[in-house]
Each structure stands twice: as C-alpha cells, then as structure tokens.
mmCIF file of C-alpha atoms and ligand atoms in Angstrom:
data_model
loop_
_atom_site.group_PDB
_atom_site.id
_atom_site.type_symbol
_atom_site.label_atom_id
_atom_site.label_comp_id
_atom_site.label_asym_id
_atom_site.label_seq_id
_atom_site.Cartn_x
_atom_site.Cartn_y
_atom_site.Cartn_z
ATOM 1 C CA UNK A 1 -5.463 -13.260 7.931
ATOM 2 C CA UNK A 2 -4.109 -9.738 8.479
ATOM 3 C CA UNK A 3 -1.589 -8.624 5.906
ATOM 4 C CA UNK A 4 0.111 -5.617 4.481
ATOM 5 C CA UNK A 5 1.699 -5.130 1.083
ATOM 6 C CA UNK A 6 4.730 -2.917 0.519
ATOM 7 C CA UNK A 7 6.594 -2.211 -2.666
ATOM 8 C CA UNK A 8 7.535 0.651 -4.970
ATOM 9 C CA UNK A 9 4.831 2.299 -7.106
ATOM 10 C CA UNK A 10 4.028 0.109 -10.131
ATOM 11 C CA UNK A 11 5.202 -3.193 -8.669
ATOM 12 C CA UNK A 12 1.691 -4.622 -8.911
ATOM 13 C CA UNK A 13 0.527 -4.327 -5.299
ATOM 14 C CA UNK A 14 -3.045 -3.529 -6.323
ATOM 15 C CA UNK A 15 -3.302 -6.374 -8.840
ATOM 16 C CA UNK A 16 -1.941 -8.932 -6.405
ATOM 17 C CA UNK A 17 -3.923 -7.547 -3.486
ATOM 18 C CA UNK A 18 -7.201 -8.138 -5.354
ATOM 19 C CA UNK A 19 -6.267 -11.785 -5.938
ATOM 20 C CA UNK A 20 -5.148 -12.403 -2.355
ATOM 21 C CA UNK A 21 -8.275 -10.654 -1.056
ATOM 22 C CA UNK A 22 -10.433 -13.195 -2.918
ATOM 23 C CA UNK A 23 -8.358 -16.142 -1.815
ATOM 24 C CA UNK A 24 -8.738 -15.378 1.905
ATOM 25 C CA UNK A 25 -12.077 -13.543 1.761
ATOM 26 C CA UNK A 26 -10.607 -10.530 3.525
ATOM 27 C CA UNK A 27 -11.031 -6.797 2.933
ATOM 28 C CA UNK A 28 -8.611 -5.072 0.555
ATOM 29 C CA UNK A 29 -7.842 -1.562 1.779
ATOM 30 C CA UNK A 30 -5.883 0.515 -0.711
ATOM 31 C CA UNK A 31 -5.191 3.921 0.822
ATOM 32 C CA UNK A 32 -4.571 5.316 -2.687
ATOM 33 C CA UNK A 33 -8.064 4.153 -3.784
ATOM 34 C CA UNK A 34 -9.681 5.418 -0.582
ATOM 35 C CA UNK A 35 -8.020 8.827 -0.956
ATOM 36 C CA UNK A 36 -8.982 9.093 -4.638
ATOM 37 C CA UNK A 37 -12.594 8.332 -3.771
ATOM 38 C CA UNK A 38 -12.502 10.943 -0.969
ATOM 39 C CA UNK A 39 -11.179 13.451 -3.521
ATOM 40 C CA UNK A 40 -13.981 12.608 -5.916
ATOM 41 C CA UNK A 41 -16.640 13.122 -3.246
ATOM 42 C CA UNK A 42 -14.917 16.381 -2.198
ATOM 43 C CA UNK A 43 -14.889 15.345 1.471
ATOM 44 C CA UNK A 44 -12.664 17.085 4.020
ATOM 45 C CA UNK A 45 -10.056 14.291 3.756
ATOM 46 C CA UNK A 46 -10.264 14.561 -0.036
ATOM 47 C CA UNK A 47 -9.627 18.270 0.118
ATOM 48 C CA UNK A 48 -6.712 17.786 2.521
ATOM 49 C CA UNK A 49 -5.168 15.121 0.272
ATOM 50 C CA UNK A 50 -5.556 16.581 -3.207
ATOM 51 C CA UNK A 51 -2.478 18.789 -3.509
ATOM 52 C CA UNK A 52 -0.194 16.073 -2.096
ATOM 53 C CA UNK A 53 -1.514 13.349 -4.380
ATOM 54 C CA UNK A 54 -1.400 15.462 -7.496
ATOM 55 C CA UNK A 55 2.215 16.457 -6.886
ATOM 56 C CA UNK A 56 3.312 12.913 -5.953
ATOM 57 C CA UNK A 57 3.962 13.769 -2.293
ATOM 58 C CA UNK A 58 2.780 11.735 0.673
ATOM 59 C CA UNK A 59 -0.402 12.883 2.377
ATOM 60 C CA UNK A 60 0.402 13.832 6.035
ATOM 61 C CA UNK A 61 0.632 10.950 8.506
ATOM 62 C CA UNK A 62 -2.031 12.443 10.768
ATOM 63 C CA UNK A 63 -4.616 12.343 7.937
ATOM 64 C CA UNK A 64 -3.785 8.724 7.081
ATOM 65 C CA UNK A 65 -3.750 7.512 10.667
ATOM 66 C CA UNK A 66 -7.094 9.041 11.514
ATOM 67 C CA UNK A 67 -8.645 7.682 8.312
ATOM 68 C CA UNK A 68 -7.272 4.163 8.839
ATOM 69 C CA UNK A 69 -8.077 3.994 12.569
ATOM 70 C CA UNK A 70 -11.673 4.681 11.625
ATOM 71 C CA UNK A 71 -11.655 2.211 8.714
ATOM 72 C CA UNK A 72 -10.035 -0.694 10.581
ATOM 73 C CA UNK A 73 -12.591 -0.644 13.369
ATOM 74 C CA UNK A 74 -15.452 -1.304 10.905
ATOM 75 C CA UNK A 75 -17.109 -4.697 11.172
ATOM 76 C CA UNK A 76 -16.110 -5.906 7.698
ATOM 77 C CA UNK A 77 -12.458 -5.979 8.818
ATOM 78 C CA UNK A 78 -13.276 -8.624 11.437
ATOM 79 C CA UNK A 79 -12.369 -11.537 9.146
ATOM 80 C CA UNK A 80 -9.029 -9.960 8.258
ATOM 81 C CA UNK A 81 -7.666 -7.337 5.922
ATOM 82 C CA UNK A 82 -4.971 -6.602 3.422
ATOM 83 C CA UNK A 83 -3.422 -3.146 3.649
ATOM 84 C CA UNK A 84 -2.163 -1.923 0.284
ATOM 85 C CA UNK A 85 -0.090 1.264 0.308
ATOM 86 C CA UNK A 86 -0.241 1.776 4.064
ATOM 87 C CA UNK A 87 1.839 2.266 6.152
ATOM 88 C CA UNK A 88 4.255 4.298 4.046
ATOM 89 C CA UNK A 89 6.343 5.965 6.779
ATOM 90 C CA UNK A 90 7.767 4.840 10.117
ATOM 91 C CA UNK A 91 5.326 7.155 11.886
ATOM 92 C CA UNK A 92 2.452 5.397 10.092
ATOM 93 C CA UNK A 93 3.888 1.958 10.968
ATOM 94 C CA UNK A 94 4.108 2.918 14.652
ATOM 95 C CA UNK A 95 0.622 4.403 14.442
ATOM 96 C CA UNK A 96 -0.701 1.188 12.893
ATOM 97 C CA UNK A 97 0.796 -0.819 15.769
ATOM 98 C CA UNK A 98 -1.116 1.363 18.175
ATOM 99 C CA UNK A 99 -4.377 1.070 16.205
ATOM 100 C CA UNK A 100 -4.064 -2.727 16.177
ATOM 101 C CA UNK A 101 -3.180 -2.821 19.860
ATOM 102 C CA UNK A 102 -6.360 -0.890 20.633
ATOM 103 C CA UNK A 103 -8.326 -3.378 18.497
ATOM 104 C CA UNK A 104 -6.526 -6.314 20.196
ATOM 105 C CA UNK A 105 -5.316 -7.517 16.814
ATOM 106 C CA UNK A 106 -1.916 -8.409 15.372
ATOM 107 C CA UNK A 107 -0.486 -8.522 11.848
ATOM 108 C CA UNK A 108 0.298 -11.949 10.408
ATOM 109 C CA UNK A 109 2.683 -10.924 7.613
ATOM 110 C CA UNK A 110 4.184 -7.939 5.801
ATOM 111 C CA UNK A 111 4.781 -8.762 2.130
ATOM 112 C CA UNK A 112 7.422 -6.740 0.303
ATOM 113 C CA UNK A 113 7.099 -7.020 -3.492
ATOM 114 C CA UNK A 114 10.391 -6.289 -5.233
ATOM 115 C CA UNK A 115 11.315 -5.146 -8.757
ATOM 116 C CA UNK A 116 13.852 -3.063 -10.600
ATOM 117 C CA UNK A 117 13.134 0.665 -10.869
ATOM 118 C CA UNK A 118 13.442 1.190 -14.667
ATOM 119 C CA UNK A 119 10.906 -1.557 -15.294
ATOM 120 C CA UNK A 120 8.522 0.140 -12.860
ATOM 121 C CA UNK A 121 8.795 3.614 -14.371
ATOM 122 C CA UNK A 122 8.028 2.176 -17.823
ATOM 123 C CA UNK A 123 5.030 0.239 -16.504
ATOM 124 C CA UNK A 124 3.634 3.332 -14.798
ATOM 125 C CA UNK A 125 4.064 5.605 -17.801
ATOM 126 C CA UNK A 126 2.024 3.033 -19.723
ATOM 127 C CA UNK A 127 -0.616 2.828 -16.955
ATOM 128 C CA UNK A 128 -0.918 6.632 -17.058
ATOM 129 C CA UNK A 129 -1.537 6.518 -20.807
ATOM 130 C CA UNK A 130 -4.146 3.758 -20.413
ATOM 131 C CA UNK A 131 -5.998 4.962 -17.309
ATOM 132 C CA UNK A 132 -5.468 8.696 -17.284
ATOM 133 C CA UNK A 133 -4.439 8.693 -13.612
ATOM 134 C CA UNK A 134 -3.252 12.257 -13.078
ATOM 135 C CA UNK A 135 -0.190 11.272 -11.022
ATOM 136 C CA UNK A 136 1.112 8.752 -13.600
ATOM 137 C CA UNK A 137 3.323 11.143 -15.585
ATOM 138 C CA UNK A 138 7.035 10.398 -15.870
ATOM 139 C CA UNK A 139 8.232 13.242 -13.649
ATOM 140 C CA UNK A 140 5.764 12.549 -10.862
ATOM 141 C CA UNK A 141 6.378 8.802 -11.135
ATOM 142 C CA UNK A 142 10.108 9.336 -10.619
ATOM 143 C CA UNK A 143 9.347 11.520 -7.636
ATOM 144 C CA UNK A 144 7.046 8.850 -6.163
ATOM 145 C CA UNK A 145 9.824 6.251 -6.598
ATOM 146 C CA UNK A 146 12.264 8.543 -4.776
ATOM 147 C CA UNK A 147 9.837 9.011 -1.905
ATOM 148 C CA UNK A 148 9.368 5.245 -1.711
ATOM 149 C CA UNK A 149 13.096 4.624 -1.301
ATOM 150 C CA UNK A 150 13.527 7.464 1.182
ATOM 151 C CA UNK A 151 10.453 7.048 3.354
ATOM 152 C CA UNK A 152 8.876 3.642 2.804
ATOM 153 C CA UNK A 153 11.833 1.316 2.231
ATOM 154 C CA UNK A 154 12.932 1.706 5.928
ATOM 155 C CA UNK A 155 9.754 -0.193 6.805
ATOM 156 C CA UNK A 156 11.338 -3.311 5.322
ATOM 157 C CA UNK A 157 13.741 -3.412 8.288
ATOM 158 C CA UNK A 158 10.981 -2.404 10.679
ATOM 159 C CA UNK A 159 8.957 -5.511 9.766
ATOM 160 C CA UNK A 160 12.043 -7.707 9.411
ATOM 161 C CA UNK A 161 12.874 -6.917 13.033
ATOM 162 C CA UNK A 162 9.380 -7.992 14.042
ATOM 163 C CA UNK A 163 9.819 -11.269 12.115
ATOM 164 C CA UNK A 164 6.827 -10.456 9.920
ATOM 165 C CA UNK A 165 8.585 -9.708 6.636
ATOM 166 C CA UNK A 166 8.275 -11.889 3.538
ATOM 167 C CA UNK A 167 10.029 -10.671 0.372
ATOM 168 C CA UNK A 168 8.531 -11.776 -2.931
ATOM 169 C CA UNK A 169 9.900 -11.187 -6.448
ATOM 170 C CA UNK A 170 7.286 -9.023 -8.193
ATOM 171 C CA UNK A 171 8.476 -9.682 -11.753
ATOM 172 C CA UNK A 172 6.755 -12.375 -13.800
ATOM 173 C CA UNK A 173 3.300 -13.573 -14.789
ATOM 174 C CA UNK A 174 0.482 -12.302 -12.585
ATOM 175 C CA UNK A 175 -0.653 -15.785 -11.498
ATOM 176 C CA UNK A 176 2.926 -16.899 -10.905
ATOM 177 C CA UNK A 177 3.475 -13.972 -8.511
ATOM 178 C CA UNK A 178 0.198 -14.755 -6.710
ATOM 179 C CA UNK A 179 1.423 -18.313 -6.187
ATOM 180 C CA UNK A 180 4.718 -17.025 -4.830
ATOM 181 C CA UNK A 181 2.826 -14.861 -2.342
ATOM 182 C CA UNK A 182 0.503 -17.682 -1.271
ATOM 183 C CA UNK A 183 3.571 -19.881 -0.901
ATOM 184 C CA UNK A 184 5.149 -17.618 1.738
ATOM 185 C CA UNK A 185 1.943 -17.039 3.728
ATOM 186 C CA UNK A 186 2.246 -20.028 5.986
HETATM 187 P P1 AMP B 201 -1.133 4.752 -4.589
HETATM 188 O O1 AMP B 201 -2.404 4.533 -5.340
HETATM 189 O O2 AMP B 201 -0.932 3.763 -3.458
HETATM 190 O O3 AMP B 201 0.081 4.819 -5.479
HETATM 191 O O4 AMP B 201 -1.257 6.185 -3.871
HETATM 192 C C1 AMP B 201 -1.412 7.354 -4.638
HETATM 193 C C2 AMP B 201 -1.069 8.570 -3.799
HETATM 194 O O5 AMP B 201 -1.926 8.622 -2.646
HETATM 195 C C3 AMP B 201 0.342 8.598 -3.229
HETATM 196 O O6 AMP B 201 1.293 9.083 -4.161
HETATM 197 C C4 AMP B 201 0.168 9.524 -2.033
HETATM 198 O O7 AMP B 201 0.078 10.871 -2.455
HETATM 199 C C5 AMP B 201 -1.209 9.125 -1.515
HETATM 200 N N1 AMP B 201 -1.119 8.042 -0.517
HETATM 201 C C6 AMP B 201 -1.605 6.769 -0.609
HETATM 202 N N2 AMP B 201 -1.329 6.060 0.500
HETATM 203 C C7 AMP B 201 -0.648 6.890 1.327
HETATM 204 C C8 AMP B 201 -0.046 6.743 2.620
HETATM 205 N N3 AMP B 201 -0.098 5.591 3.287
HETATM 206 N N4 AMP B 201 0.577 7.819 3.137
HETATM 207 C C9 AMP B 201 0.630 9.002 2.491
HETATM 208 N N5 AMP B 201 0.127 9.202 1.272
HETATM 209 C C10 AMP B 201 -0.519 8.162 0.678
#
C-alpha cells in the first residue's frame, strides 16, 4: 500500500498515520519529523531547513525532493509507505510523480483529512504548550494554516484529477477517524 496524507496543520495526520502504518505494516515518513531530526543532528539538510521551519515557512522544494528521492529508494519502503506532510506544493507533487516513475511504483491513494480552522489553531496552541515544539505558537500556527490553504490545498484537485483522492472528516474520536480512513482504502 502506497499512501499519502494531506490536511492542514493540527488535523491529526501524524496520529492517524502511526495507526495506519501499523495496520498495513508500511513505513511512515513524516517530512516534519525527518527535518526535525536532521536539525537536531546539525546535518546540511538540517542547517538548510532550520530558518524556514522556525518561522513557519516551507523548506524549499529542491531540499525536500532530494531528501525524499533518497529516502524512498531505501529497501524498507519496498512493502509500501505512508507519506505524511509531503508533498506540500505542486512542484513537490510533480517531483514525487517523477521519483515514483523512476522507482516503477504508483500511489494507491491520497487521503485528505478535513477540519475547521479555528478548531485546529486551538489544538495546536495546546500541543505547543504540551510538547514545546518551537513552531507551535499562535502566530506561527496561523501562518502555517495560511500557507496550507495557499500552497498545499491545490493538491486536493491535483489528486482528484488523478482519481486518487479520498476525503475523510478529521473531527471525532481517534479510533473512529482511523476506521473512516480504513473504510475508504479499498
Ligand atoms: P510538520 O511537522 O509536517 O507540521 O512540518 C513542520 C515544518 O517542517 C513545516 O512547517 C515546514 O517548515 C517543514 N516541512 C515539513 N514538510 C515539508 C514539505 N513537504 N515541504 C516544505 N516544508 C516542509
């Protein structure tokens, strides 16, 4: 199973991705997590990404595409993968198509998790207080929402046109949402 998850920041992509990863025994690739770990290890990618992440901007497409081309060709992705937070721009979506073409693979589904924006901002402010993630402050959260609607939401049509899109209501109990997702993956 090869999947990707889209949805505004705070909609619960990460939480759901971990559950779906287990269900299908596939690799969960969160570009946010990968970039944060690169920052921690002070790698070149980490250094390139830091200022963008901390200000709530998107890291340049070229950095993401190189990083993900390298990651997706690793052996552990052979049984399938779940992309969480990538692609986030049309350039990344086109780049992903090319990466998969080179690997002779295709996507099975693109899941779009939906929710109302006020609910999301409140959830993220709370997550910032609980986890201390440096980009979970109200101002940066609102900026990340804006970027989502401007740059990532167009991908909904991109995947709709490819007949890969499944929209799932992201509000409710965690297990209920997982069941909704599993219900559309067939
Ligand atoms: P996330 O954990 O998915 O909310 O990502 C946190 C931050 O990492 C984002 O606000 C971006 O700065 C950066 N990031 C993660 N994924 C991408 C991507 N696909 N393209 C550009 N920037 C990204």
